[in-house]
Amino acid sequence: MLSLARRRVASQLTRTNANRTFSEAATANELVSTSSTTPPLSLPYYVPRNTRGNLPVYTDVRNAGGRYMILVRNIEGNAGVLARDLSESLFEKETYEATRLKVQIAQNKHLIVSGGHWKNEVIEWLKSRGF
């Protein structure tokens, strides 16, 4: 009885998903993953994308919202150069944001950016660098 119900559900699913094929979805995912593994040229660091194809930039809110940090994780290569480039070129010099921006290195492969709510700016900066 149970196997008959499973067959009916399976036949209904194949009828409703007749236009979709799983091989097309797999090739789209393969294109995303292969293009994200090539590092940009002439940079001593690389920020690989995670398994979902996104940049590994996360927020961490502590002390009931009093401390807001942006984490850039799993940096390959020289994280110190990435920290210097980010702090020098994320905002224009002598602006309010540039004076508040603090970039720290954690465990030689993570960055902690503090001083403001700049997750989207960090993501756009990384995308502009080719990551």
Coordinates of C-alpha atoms in Angstrom, one line a residue:
M1 CA 0.0 0.0 0.0
L2 CA 2.8 2.4 0.9
S3 CA 4.8 1.7 -2.3
L4 CA 1.7 2.4 -4.4
A5 CA 1.3 5.8 -2.7
R6 CA 4.9 6.5 -3.4
R7 CA 4.6 5.7 -7.0
R8 CA 1.6 8.0 -7.4
V9 CA 3.4 10.9 -5.7
A10 CA 6.5 10.2 -7.9
S11 CA 4.4 10.2 -11.1
Q12 CA 2.8 13.5 -10.1
L13 CA 6.2 15.0 -9.4
T14 CA 7.6 14.0 -12.8
R15 CA 4.5 15.4 -14.5
T16 CA 4.8 18.8 -12.8
N17 CA 8.6 19.0 -13.2
A18 CA 8.6 18.0 -16.9
N19 CA 10.1 21.3 -18.0
R20 CA 13.0 21.1 -15.5
T21 CA 15.9 18.8 -15.6
F22 CA 18.4 18.4 -12.8
S23 CA 21.4 18.2 -15.2
E24 CA 20.7 21.8 -16.2
A25 CA 20.8 23.0 -12.6
A26 CA 24.0 21.0 -12.0
T27 CA 25.8 22.7 -14.9
A28 CA 24.8 26.1 -13.7
N29 CA 26.2 25.3 -10.2
E30 CA 29.4 23.9 -11.8
L31 CA 29.9 27.2 -13.8
V32 CA 29.6 29.2 -10.6
S33 CA 32.0 27.0 -8.7
T34 CA 34.7 26.9 -11.4
S35 CA 34.7 30.6 -12.0
S36 CA 35.0 31.4 -8.3
T37 CA 38.1 29.2 -7.8
T38 CA 40.4 31.2 -10.1
P39 CA 42.3 33.8 -8.0
P40 CA 42.7 37.3 -9.3
L41 CA 46.1 38.1 -10.8
S42 CA 48.9 40.0 -9.0
L43 CA 47.4 39.9 -5.5
P44 CA 49.2 38.2 -2.6
Y45 CA 45.9 37.1 -1.1
Y46 CA 42.8 35.3 -2.2
V47 CA 39.3 35.1 -0.6
P48 CA 37.6 32.0 -1.9
R49 CA 33.8 31.8 -2.0
N50 CA 31.9 29.4 0.2
T51 CA 30.1 26.3 -1.0
R52 CA 27.0 28.3 -1.9
G53 CA 29.0 30.7 -4.1
N54 CA 28.9 33.7 -1.7
L55 CA 31.8 35.7 -0.4
P56 CA 32.7 34.6 3.2
V57 CA 31.7 38.0 4.8
Y58 CA 29.7 37.7 8.0
T59 CA 28.4 40.0 10.7
D60 CA 28.8 39.4 14.4
V61 CA 26.7 41.5 16.8
R62 CA 27.8 41.5 20.5
N63 CA 26.8 43.3 23.7
A64 CA 23.2 43.7 22.7
G65 CA 24.1 45.6 19.5
G66 CA 26.7 47.8 21.1
R67 CA 29.5 46.0 19.2
Y68 CA 29.1 45.3 15.5
M69 CA 31.8 43.4 13.7
I70 CA 32.2 42.2 10.1
L71 CA 34.2 39.0 9.7
V72 CA 36.0 38.1 6.5
R73 CA 36.9 34.4 6.8
N74 CA 39.2 31.9 5.2
I75 CA 41.7 34.2 3.6
E76 CA 44.4 32.4 1.6
G77 CA 47.8 34.1 1.3
N78 CA 48.9 37.3 3.1
A79 CA 46.1 38.5 5.3
G80 CA 48.1 41.5 6.4
V81 CA 48.3 42.9 2.9
L82 CA 44.5 42.4 2.5
A83 CA 44.0 44.2 5.8
R84 CA 46.2 47.1 4.7
D85 CA 44.5 47.3 1.3
L86 CA 41.0 47.2 2.8
S87 CA 41.8 49.9 5.4
E88 CA 43.4 52.2 2.8
S89 CA 41.0 51.9 0.0
L90 CA 37.5 51.0 1.4
F91 CA 36.8 54.7 2.2
E92 CA 38.4 57.9 1.0
K93 CA 41.1 59.2 3.4
E94 CA 40.2 61.8 6.1
T95 CA 36.5 60.9 5.9
Y96 CA 34.4 60.1 9.0
E97 CA 34.2 56.4 8.0
A98 CA 37.9 56.1 7.4
T99 CA 38.7 57.4 10.9
R100 CA 36.3 54.9 12.5
L101 CA 37.4 51.9 10.5
K102 CA 39.5 49.3 12.4
V103 CA 40.8 46.2 10.7
Q104 CA 42.4 43.4 12.7
I105 CA 43.8 40.0 11.8
A106 CA 42.7 36.9 13.6
Q107 CA 44.5 33.5 13.4
N108 CA 46.4 34.6 10.2
K109 CA 43.4 33.8 8.0
H110 CA 40.5 35.9 9.2
L111 CA 39.8 39.7 9.3
I112 CA 37.7 41.5 11.8
V113 CA 36.4 44.9 10.6
S114 CA 34.9 47.1 13.2
G115 CA 33.7 50.6 13.6
G116 CA 30.4 50.6 11.6
H117 CA 27.8 48.7 9.6
W118 CA 29.8 48.2 6.5
K119 CA 29.2 44.6 5.4
N120 CA 27.8 45.6 2.0
E121 CA 30.7 48.0 1.4
V122 CA 33.2 45.2 2.2
I123 CA 31.4 42.8 -0.1
E124 CA 31.3 45.3 -3.0
W125 CA 35.0 46.1 -2.4
L126 CA 35.9 42.4 -2.6
K127 CA 33.8 42.1 -5.8
S128 CA 35.6 45.1 -7.3
R129 CA 38.9 43.3 -6.7
G130 CA 37.7 40.3 -8.6
F131 CA 36.7 37.9 -5.9

